[in-house]
Coordinates of C-alpha atoms and ligand atoms in Angstrom, one line a residue:
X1 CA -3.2 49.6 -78.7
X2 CA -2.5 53.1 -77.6
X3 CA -3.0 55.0 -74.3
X4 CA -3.2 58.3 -73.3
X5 CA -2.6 59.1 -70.2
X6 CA -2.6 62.7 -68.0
X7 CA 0.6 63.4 -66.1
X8 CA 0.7 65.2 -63.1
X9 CA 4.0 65.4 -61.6
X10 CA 2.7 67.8 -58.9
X11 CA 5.5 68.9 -56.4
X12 CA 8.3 67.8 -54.0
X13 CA 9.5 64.2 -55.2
X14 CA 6.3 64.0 -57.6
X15 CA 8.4 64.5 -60.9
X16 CA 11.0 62.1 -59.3
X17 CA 8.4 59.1 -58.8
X18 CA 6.3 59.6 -61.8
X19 CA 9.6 59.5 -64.3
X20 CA 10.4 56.4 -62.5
X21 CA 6.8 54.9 -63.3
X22 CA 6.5 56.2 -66.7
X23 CA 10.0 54.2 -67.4
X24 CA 8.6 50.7 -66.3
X25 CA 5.3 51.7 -68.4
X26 CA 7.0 51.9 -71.2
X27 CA 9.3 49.2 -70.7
X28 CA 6.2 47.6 -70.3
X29 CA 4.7 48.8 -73.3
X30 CA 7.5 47.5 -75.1
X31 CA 7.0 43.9 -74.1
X32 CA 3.9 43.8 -74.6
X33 CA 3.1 46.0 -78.1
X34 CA 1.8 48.8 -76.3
X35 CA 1.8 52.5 -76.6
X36 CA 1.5 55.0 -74.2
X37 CA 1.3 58.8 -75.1
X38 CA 1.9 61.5 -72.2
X39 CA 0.8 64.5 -71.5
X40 CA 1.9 66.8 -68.6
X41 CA -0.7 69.1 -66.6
X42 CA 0.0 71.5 -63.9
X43 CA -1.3 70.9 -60.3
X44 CA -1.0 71.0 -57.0
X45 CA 2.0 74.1 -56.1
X46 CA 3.7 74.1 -59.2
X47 CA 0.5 75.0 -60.6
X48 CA 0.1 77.9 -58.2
X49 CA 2.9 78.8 -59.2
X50 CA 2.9 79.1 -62.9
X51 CA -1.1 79.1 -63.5
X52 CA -2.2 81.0 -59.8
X53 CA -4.7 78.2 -58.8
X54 CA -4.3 74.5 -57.7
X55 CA -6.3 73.0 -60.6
X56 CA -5.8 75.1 -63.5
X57 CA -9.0 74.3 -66.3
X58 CA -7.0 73.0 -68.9
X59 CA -5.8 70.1 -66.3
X60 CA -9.4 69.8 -66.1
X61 CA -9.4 69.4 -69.4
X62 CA -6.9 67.3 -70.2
X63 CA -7.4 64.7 -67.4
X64 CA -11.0 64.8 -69.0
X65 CA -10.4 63.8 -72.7
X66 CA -7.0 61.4 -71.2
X67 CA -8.2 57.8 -70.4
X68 CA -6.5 57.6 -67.5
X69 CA -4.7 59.8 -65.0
X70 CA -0.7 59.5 -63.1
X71 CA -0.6 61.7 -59.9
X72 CA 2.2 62.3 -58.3
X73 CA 2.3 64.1 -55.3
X74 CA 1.2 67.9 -54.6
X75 CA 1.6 70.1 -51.1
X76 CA 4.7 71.4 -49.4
X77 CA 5.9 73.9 -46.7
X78 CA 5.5 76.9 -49.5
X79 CA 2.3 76.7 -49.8
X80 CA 1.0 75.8 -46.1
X81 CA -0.2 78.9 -45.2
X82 CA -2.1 79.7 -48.3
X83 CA -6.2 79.6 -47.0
X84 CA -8.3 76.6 -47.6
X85 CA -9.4 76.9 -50.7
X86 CA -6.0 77.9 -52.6
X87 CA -4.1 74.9 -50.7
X88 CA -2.5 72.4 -53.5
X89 CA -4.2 69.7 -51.8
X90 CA -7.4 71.6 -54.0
X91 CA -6.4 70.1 -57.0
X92 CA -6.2 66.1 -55.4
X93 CA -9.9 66.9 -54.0
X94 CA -11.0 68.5 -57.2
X95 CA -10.1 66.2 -59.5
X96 CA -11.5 63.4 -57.5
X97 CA -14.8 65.4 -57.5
X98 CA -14.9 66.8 -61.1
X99 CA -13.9 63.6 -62.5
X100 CA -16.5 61.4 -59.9
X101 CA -13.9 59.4 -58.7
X102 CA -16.0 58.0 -55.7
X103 CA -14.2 55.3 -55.2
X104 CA -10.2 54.8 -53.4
X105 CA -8.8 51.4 -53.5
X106 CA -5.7 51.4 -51.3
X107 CA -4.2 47.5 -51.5
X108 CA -2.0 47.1 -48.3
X109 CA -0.1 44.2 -48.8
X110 CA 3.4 42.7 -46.5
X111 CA 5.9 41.4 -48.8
X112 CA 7.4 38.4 -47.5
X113 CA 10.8 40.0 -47.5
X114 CA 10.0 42.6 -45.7
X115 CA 8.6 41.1 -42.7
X116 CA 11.5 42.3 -41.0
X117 CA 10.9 45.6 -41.8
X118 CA 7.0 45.7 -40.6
X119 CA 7.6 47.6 -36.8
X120 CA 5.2 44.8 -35.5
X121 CA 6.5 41.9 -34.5
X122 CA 7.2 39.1 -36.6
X123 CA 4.5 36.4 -35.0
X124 CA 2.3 39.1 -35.4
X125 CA 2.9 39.2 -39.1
X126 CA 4.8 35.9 -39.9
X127 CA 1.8 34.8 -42.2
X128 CA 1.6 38.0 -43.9
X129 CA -1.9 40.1 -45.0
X130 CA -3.6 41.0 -47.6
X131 CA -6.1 44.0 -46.8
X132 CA -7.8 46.1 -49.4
X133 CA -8.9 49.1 -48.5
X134 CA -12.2 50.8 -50.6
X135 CA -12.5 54.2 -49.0
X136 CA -15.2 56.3 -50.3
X137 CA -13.7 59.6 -51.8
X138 CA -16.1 62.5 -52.8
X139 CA -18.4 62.9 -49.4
X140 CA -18.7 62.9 -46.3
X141 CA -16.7 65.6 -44.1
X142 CA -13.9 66.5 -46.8
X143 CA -16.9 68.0 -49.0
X144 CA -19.5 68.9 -46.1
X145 CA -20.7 72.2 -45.2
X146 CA -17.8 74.1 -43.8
X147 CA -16.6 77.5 -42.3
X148 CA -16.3 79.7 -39.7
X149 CA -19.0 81.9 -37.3
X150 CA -18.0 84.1 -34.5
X151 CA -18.6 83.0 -31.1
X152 CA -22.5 82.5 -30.3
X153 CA -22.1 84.9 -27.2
X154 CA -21.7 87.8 -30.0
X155 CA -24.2 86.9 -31.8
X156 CA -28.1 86.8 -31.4
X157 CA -29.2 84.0 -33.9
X158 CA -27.9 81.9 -36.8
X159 CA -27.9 78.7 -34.8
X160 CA -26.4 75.9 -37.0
X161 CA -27.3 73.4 -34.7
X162 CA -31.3 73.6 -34.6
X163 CA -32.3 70.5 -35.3
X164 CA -29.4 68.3 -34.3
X165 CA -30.1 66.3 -31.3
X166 CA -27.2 67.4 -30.1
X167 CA -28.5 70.7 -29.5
X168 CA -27.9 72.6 -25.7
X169 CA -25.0 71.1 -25.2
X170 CA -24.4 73.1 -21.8
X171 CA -20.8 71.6 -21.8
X172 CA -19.7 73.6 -24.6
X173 CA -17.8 76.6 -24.4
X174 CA -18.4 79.1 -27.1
X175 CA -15.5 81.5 -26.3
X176 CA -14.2 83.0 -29.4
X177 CA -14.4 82.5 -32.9
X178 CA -16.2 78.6 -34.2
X179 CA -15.2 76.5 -36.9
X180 CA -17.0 73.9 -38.5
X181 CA -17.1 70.7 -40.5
X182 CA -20.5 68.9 -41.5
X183 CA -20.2 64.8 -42.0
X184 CA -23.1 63.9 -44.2
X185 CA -23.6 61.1 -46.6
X186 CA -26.7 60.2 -48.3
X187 CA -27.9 56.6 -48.9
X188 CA -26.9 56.4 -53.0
X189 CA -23.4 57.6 -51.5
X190 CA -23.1 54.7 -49.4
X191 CA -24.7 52.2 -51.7
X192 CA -22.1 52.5 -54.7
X193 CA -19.2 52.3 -52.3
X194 CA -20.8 49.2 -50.5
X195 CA -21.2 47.7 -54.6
X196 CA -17.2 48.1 -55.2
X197 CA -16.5 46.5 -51.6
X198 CA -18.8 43.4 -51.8
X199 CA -18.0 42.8 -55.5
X200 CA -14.2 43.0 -54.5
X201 CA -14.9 40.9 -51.7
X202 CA -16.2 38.4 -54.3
X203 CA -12.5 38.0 -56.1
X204 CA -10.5 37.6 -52.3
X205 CA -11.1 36.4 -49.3
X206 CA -14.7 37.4 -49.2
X207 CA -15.0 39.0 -46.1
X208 CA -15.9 42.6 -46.0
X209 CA -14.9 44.6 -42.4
X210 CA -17.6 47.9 -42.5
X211 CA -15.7 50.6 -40.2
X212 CA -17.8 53.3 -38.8
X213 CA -18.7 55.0 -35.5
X214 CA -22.1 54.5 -35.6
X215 CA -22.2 54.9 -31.5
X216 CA -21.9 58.2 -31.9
X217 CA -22.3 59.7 -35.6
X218 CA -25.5 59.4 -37.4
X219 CA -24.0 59.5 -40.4
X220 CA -22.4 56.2 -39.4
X221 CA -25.7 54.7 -38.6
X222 CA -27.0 55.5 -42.2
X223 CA -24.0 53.7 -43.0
X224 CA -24.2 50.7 -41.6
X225 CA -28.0 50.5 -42.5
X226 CA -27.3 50.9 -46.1
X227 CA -24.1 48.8 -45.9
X228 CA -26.2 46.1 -44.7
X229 CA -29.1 46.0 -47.0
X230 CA -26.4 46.5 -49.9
X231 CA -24.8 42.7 -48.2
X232 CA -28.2 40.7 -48.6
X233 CA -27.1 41.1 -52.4
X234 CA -23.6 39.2 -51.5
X235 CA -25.0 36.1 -49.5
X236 CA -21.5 34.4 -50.4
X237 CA -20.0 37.3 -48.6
X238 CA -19.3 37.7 -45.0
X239 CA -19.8 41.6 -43.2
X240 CA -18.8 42.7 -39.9
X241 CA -19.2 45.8 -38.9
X242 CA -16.3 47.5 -36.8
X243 CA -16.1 50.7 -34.6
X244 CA -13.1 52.9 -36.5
X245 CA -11.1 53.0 -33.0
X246 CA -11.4 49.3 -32.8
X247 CA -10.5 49.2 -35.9
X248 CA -7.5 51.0 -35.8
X249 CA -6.1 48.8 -33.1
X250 CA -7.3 45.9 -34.5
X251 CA -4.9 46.3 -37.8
X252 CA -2.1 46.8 -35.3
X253 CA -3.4 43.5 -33.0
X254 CA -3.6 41.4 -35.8
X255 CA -3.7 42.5 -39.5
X256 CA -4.4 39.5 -41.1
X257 CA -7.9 39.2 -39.6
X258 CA -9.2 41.8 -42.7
X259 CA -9.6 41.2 -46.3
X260 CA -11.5 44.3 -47.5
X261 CA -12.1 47.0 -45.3
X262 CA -14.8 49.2 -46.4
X263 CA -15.2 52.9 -44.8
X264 CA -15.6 56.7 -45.3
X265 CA -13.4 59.0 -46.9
X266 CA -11.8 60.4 -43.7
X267 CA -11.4 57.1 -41.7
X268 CA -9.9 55.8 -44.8
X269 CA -7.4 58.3 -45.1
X270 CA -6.4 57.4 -41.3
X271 CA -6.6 53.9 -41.4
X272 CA -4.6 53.9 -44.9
X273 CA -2.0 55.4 -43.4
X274 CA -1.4 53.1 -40.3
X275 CA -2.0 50.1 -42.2
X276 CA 0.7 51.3 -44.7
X277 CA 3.0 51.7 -42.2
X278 CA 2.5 47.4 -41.2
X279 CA 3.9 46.6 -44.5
X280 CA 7.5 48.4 -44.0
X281 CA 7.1 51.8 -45.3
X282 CA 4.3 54.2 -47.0
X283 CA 6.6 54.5 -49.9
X284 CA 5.5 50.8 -50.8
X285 CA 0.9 51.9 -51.2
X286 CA -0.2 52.3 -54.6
X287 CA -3.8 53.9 -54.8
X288 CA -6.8 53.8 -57.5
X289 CA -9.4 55.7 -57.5
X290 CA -12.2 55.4 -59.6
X291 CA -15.8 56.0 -60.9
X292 CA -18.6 54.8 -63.0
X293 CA -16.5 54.8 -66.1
X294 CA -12.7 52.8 -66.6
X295 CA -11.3 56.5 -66.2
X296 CA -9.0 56.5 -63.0
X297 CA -6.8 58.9 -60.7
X298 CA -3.8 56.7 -59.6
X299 CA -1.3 57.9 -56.8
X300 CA 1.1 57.0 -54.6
X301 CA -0.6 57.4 -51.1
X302 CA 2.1 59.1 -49.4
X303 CA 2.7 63.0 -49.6
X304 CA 5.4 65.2 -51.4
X305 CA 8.1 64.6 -49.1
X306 CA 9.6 68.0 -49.3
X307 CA 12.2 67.1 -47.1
X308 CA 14.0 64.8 -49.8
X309 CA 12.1 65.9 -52.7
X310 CA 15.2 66.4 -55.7
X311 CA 17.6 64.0 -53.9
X312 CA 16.8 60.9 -55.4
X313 CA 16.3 59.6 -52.2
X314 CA 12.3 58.6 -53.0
X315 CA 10.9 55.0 -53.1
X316 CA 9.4 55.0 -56.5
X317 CA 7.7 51.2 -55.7
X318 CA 4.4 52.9 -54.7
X319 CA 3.8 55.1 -57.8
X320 CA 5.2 52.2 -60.2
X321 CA 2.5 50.0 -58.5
X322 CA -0.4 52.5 -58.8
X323 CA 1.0 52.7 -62.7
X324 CA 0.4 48.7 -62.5
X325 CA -3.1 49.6 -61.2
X326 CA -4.0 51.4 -64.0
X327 CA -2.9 49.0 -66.5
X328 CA -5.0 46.3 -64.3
X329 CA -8.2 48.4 -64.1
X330 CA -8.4 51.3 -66.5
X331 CA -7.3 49.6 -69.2
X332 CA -8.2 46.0 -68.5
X333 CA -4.3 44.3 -69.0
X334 CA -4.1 42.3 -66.2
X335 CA -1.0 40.0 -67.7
X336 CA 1.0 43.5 -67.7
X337 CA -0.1 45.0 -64.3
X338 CA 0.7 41.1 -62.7
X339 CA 3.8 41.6 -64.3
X340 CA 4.9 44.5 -62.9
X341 CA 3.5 43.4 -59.5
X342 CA 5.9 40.4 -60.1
X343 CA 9.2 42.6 -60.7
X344 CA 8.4 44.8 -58.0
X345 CA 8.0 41.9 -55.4
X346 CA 11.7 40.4 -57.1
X347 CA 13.7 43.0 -56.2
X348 CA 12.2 43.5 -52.7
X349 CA 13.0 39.1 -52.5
X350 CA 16.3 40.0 -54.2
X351 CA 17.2 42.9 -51.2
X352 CA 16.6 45.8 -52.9
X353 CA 16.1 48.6 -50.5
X354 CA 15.6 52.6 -51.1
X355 CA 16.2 54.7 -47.8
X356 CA 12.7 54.4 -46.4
X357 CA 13.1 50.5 -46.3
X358 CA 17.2 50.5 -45.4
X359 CA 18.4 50.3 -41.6
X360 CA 16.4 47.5 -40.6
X361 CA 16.2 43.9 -41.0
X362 CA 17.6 41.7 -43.7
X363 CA 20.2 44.0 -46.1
X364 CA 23.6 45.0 -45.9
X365 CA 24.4 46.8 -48.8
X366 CA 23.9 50.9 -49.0
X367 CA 20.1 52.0 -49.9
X368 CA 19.3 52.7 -53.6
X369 CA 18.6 55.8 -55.2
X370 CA 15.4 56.3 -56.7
X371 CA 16.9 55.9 -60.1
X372 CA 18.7 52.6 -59.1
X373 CA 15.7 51.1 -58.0
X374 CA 13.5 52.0 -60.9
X375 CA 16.3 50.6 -62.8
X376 CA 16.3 47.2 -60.8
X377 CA 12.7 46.4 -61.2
X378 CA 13.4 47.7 -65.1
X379 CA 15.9 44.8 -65.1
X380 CA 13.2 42.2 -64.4
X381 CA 10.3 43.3 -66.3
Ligands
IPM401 C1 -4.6 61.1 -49.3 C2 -4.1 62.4 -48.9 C3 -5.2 63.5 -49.3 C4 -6.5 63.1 -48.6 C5 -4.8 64.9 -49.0 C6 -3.5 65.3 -49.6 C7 -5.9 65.9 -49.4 O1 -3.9 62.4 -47.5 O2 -4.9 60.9 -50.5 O3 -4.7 60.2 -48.5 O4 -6.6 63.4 -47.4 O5 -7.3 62.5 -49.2
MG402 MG1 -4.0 60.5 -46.6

C-alpha cells in the first residue's frame, strides 16, 4: 500500500532528524512492501523566510490532502523577537488547530540500558516506567483570550475581570502596562481527551493519574468534574486525581507509580518535559497528536536545538520513534512500528550513544553522529 506523508523539516536540526526518520521508513517500507511518497512544506522560520508567514496556506494544504504529517522542529534565536503572532512556534499551534489535532500522546518510556543515564538514582528507577502522557492540545490557555491593556490607573473602565470571583484583589498592583492569558475549557473539550486517556488506559496498566489544580483554577474543577463522570464509563479503570505540583514531584519521587497521565495542554507541555528528562535525554520522546480522524502530527518533543543544528550532533531516536508512531496509529501497521521500536531499543542494549546520551554511565566508545546512529538502528531493521 502507499502512503503519503507531509514533510516538515522546519528549522535548526529539523532537516537533520527528519532525513534520518524518512531513511528507517523506507527501509521499513522495503521490508515490508510498503510505499511511502513525500512531500516537503514550509514552516516554522524557514517558512518566514521564504513564504513571510509561519504557516504558509499551501502547508495547510498539503498537510490537509497528506494522510499523515512528519514535523521536525521549528523556532530559533532569529526569529525570537518577531511578535506573537509571527513567531515559528505559529505554525506547530496552527496546524494542531486547523487540522483538530486535540489530542498529544507523549510515551515516556526508561530503556533498560539507559538506567544509568536517568539523573535519578538507580533504586529510584531500577524497575523502570512506562508513563504515557495524553495532553490535550487545542484549548485551554495556549488558545484563550489574550493581549495586552494599559494599567487600570489610566484607564476609567474596561474591567476584564467583572464577573471573576477573583475580582478586588486589593493585593494587586496595577502599575504599568497588563498582560493577559485566559485558561478556559469547556466540558466537550475535556470529555474527548478523558475518551483517549481511559481507552488507552484500557490497553496498559489501567490506571489513569488526572493532573489539574483544581484548588485554585476553575477551569481545573470543570476538569476533574467531567473527568470523573467520563470514568464511570471505564469501571475496569482506576482514576486518581493529582494536583500538577504534586505531580511534578511525584514523577521525580517515583516515576513508576503512573501509567497514563491525563492533563491540559500547558501542564502537559511541563510535565513532558521533566518526565523526558527521567528517561536519559529529551532526544529519546516521540509525540503523536491526533484527532477524530487516523490523520496525525508526529514530532519529536524537543526543540530546534540551534546550538547544534547542521553538526550532526542530533539524536535522531525521538523523530524515528514518532515516524514508528505514525506507522502504529495513522496507518494501523503495528508489526512495522513494533519493529522499529525493537531496533531502536537494540542499539541503545547494544551501547549506541549520540552526544545527548554520551558522558555518563555504561559506554566507552566516542558518541555517534546523527548519521551513524540512523545508520545503526538501519542495520537492525
Ligand atoms: C511542545 C512545544 C510547543 C508547545 C511549542 C514549541 C509551541 O514546547 O510541543 O511541547 O508548547 O506545545
Ligand atoms: Mg514543550
Amino acid at each position: 500500500m502507499n502512503y503519503n506523508i507531509a514533510l516538515l523539516k522546519g528549522d535548526g536540526i529539523g532537516p537533520e532528524i527528519v532525513e534520518s526518520a524518512v531513511a528507517v521508513l523506507d527501509a521499513v517500507g522495503q521490508k515490508f512492501g510498503h510505499t511511502f511518497a513525500y512531500e516537503e512544506y514550509l514552516a516554522g522560520g524557514c517558512a518566514l523566510d521564504e513564504a513571510g508567514e509561519p504557516l504558509p496556506q499551501a502547508t495547510i494544504e498539503g498537510c490537509k490532502t497528506a494522510d499523515s504529517v512528519l514535523l521536525g522542529a521549528v523556532g530559533g534565536p532569529k526569529w525570537d523577537s518577531l511578535p506573537g503572532d509571527k513567531r515559528p512556534e505559529c505554525a506547530l499551534l496552527g496546524l494542531r488547530l486547523e487540522l483538530g489535532l486535540f489530542s498529544n500522546l507523549r510515551p515516556v518510556k526508561l530503556y533498560p540500558a539507559l538506567v544509568g543515564v536517568s539523573p535519578l538514582r538507580a533504586d529510584i528507577v531500577e524497575a523502570g516506567f512506562d508513563i504515557l502522557i495524553v495532553r490535550e492540545l487545542t484549548g485551554g490557555i495556549y488558545f484563550g483570550k489574550r493581549g495586552r491593556q494599559a494599567s487600570k490607573n489610566n484607564e476609567s473602565e474596561g474591567n476584564e475581570a467583572k464577573n471573576n470571583e477573583s475580582e478586588g484583589n486589593e493585593a494587586k498592583n496595577n502599575e504599568g502596562e497588563i498582560a493577559f492569558d485566559t485558561e478556559s475549557y469547556s466540558t466537550a473539550e475535556i470529555e474527548r481527551i478523558a475518551h483517549v486517556a481511559f481507552a488507552a488506559a484500557r490497553t496498559r496498566s489501567k490506571r489513569v493519574t488526572s493532573v489539574d489544580k483544581a484548588n485554585v483554577l476553575e477551569s481545573s474543577r470543570l476538569w476533574r468534574e467531567v473527568v470523573h463522570r467520563v470514568g464511570e464509563e471505564y469501571p475496569d479503570i482506576e482514576l486518581l486525581d493529582m494536583l500538577v505540583d504534586n505531580a511534578a514531584m511525584q514523577l521525580i519521587r517515583n516515576p513508576a507509580q503512573f501509567d497514563v497521565i491525563l492533563t491540559s495542554n500547558m501542564f502537559g507541555d511541563i510535565l513532558s518535559d521533566e518526565a523526558s528528562q527521567l528517561t536519559g535525554s529529551i532526544g529519546l520522546l516521540p509525540s503523536a497528536s491526533l484527532g477524530a480522524t487516523s490523520k496525525g502530527l508526529y514530532e519529536p518533543i524537543h526543540g530546534s536545538a540551534p546550538d547544534i543544528a547542521g553538526q550532526g550532533l542530533a539524536n535522531p531516536l525521538a523523530t524515528i520513534l514518532s515516524a514508528a508512531m505514525m506507522l502504529r496509529y495513522s496507518f494501523g501497521l503495528a508489526a512495522e512500528a513494533d519493529c522499529v521500536e525493537a531496533a531502536v531499543e537494540e542499539v541503545l542494549e547494544a551501547g549506541c550513544r549520540t552526544a545527548d546520551l554520551a558522558g555518563v554511565g555504561e559506554t566507552n566508545t566516542e558518541p555517534l553522529s546523527t548519521a551513524a546512529m540512523t545508520k545503526e538502528v538501519l542495520k537492525c531493521l
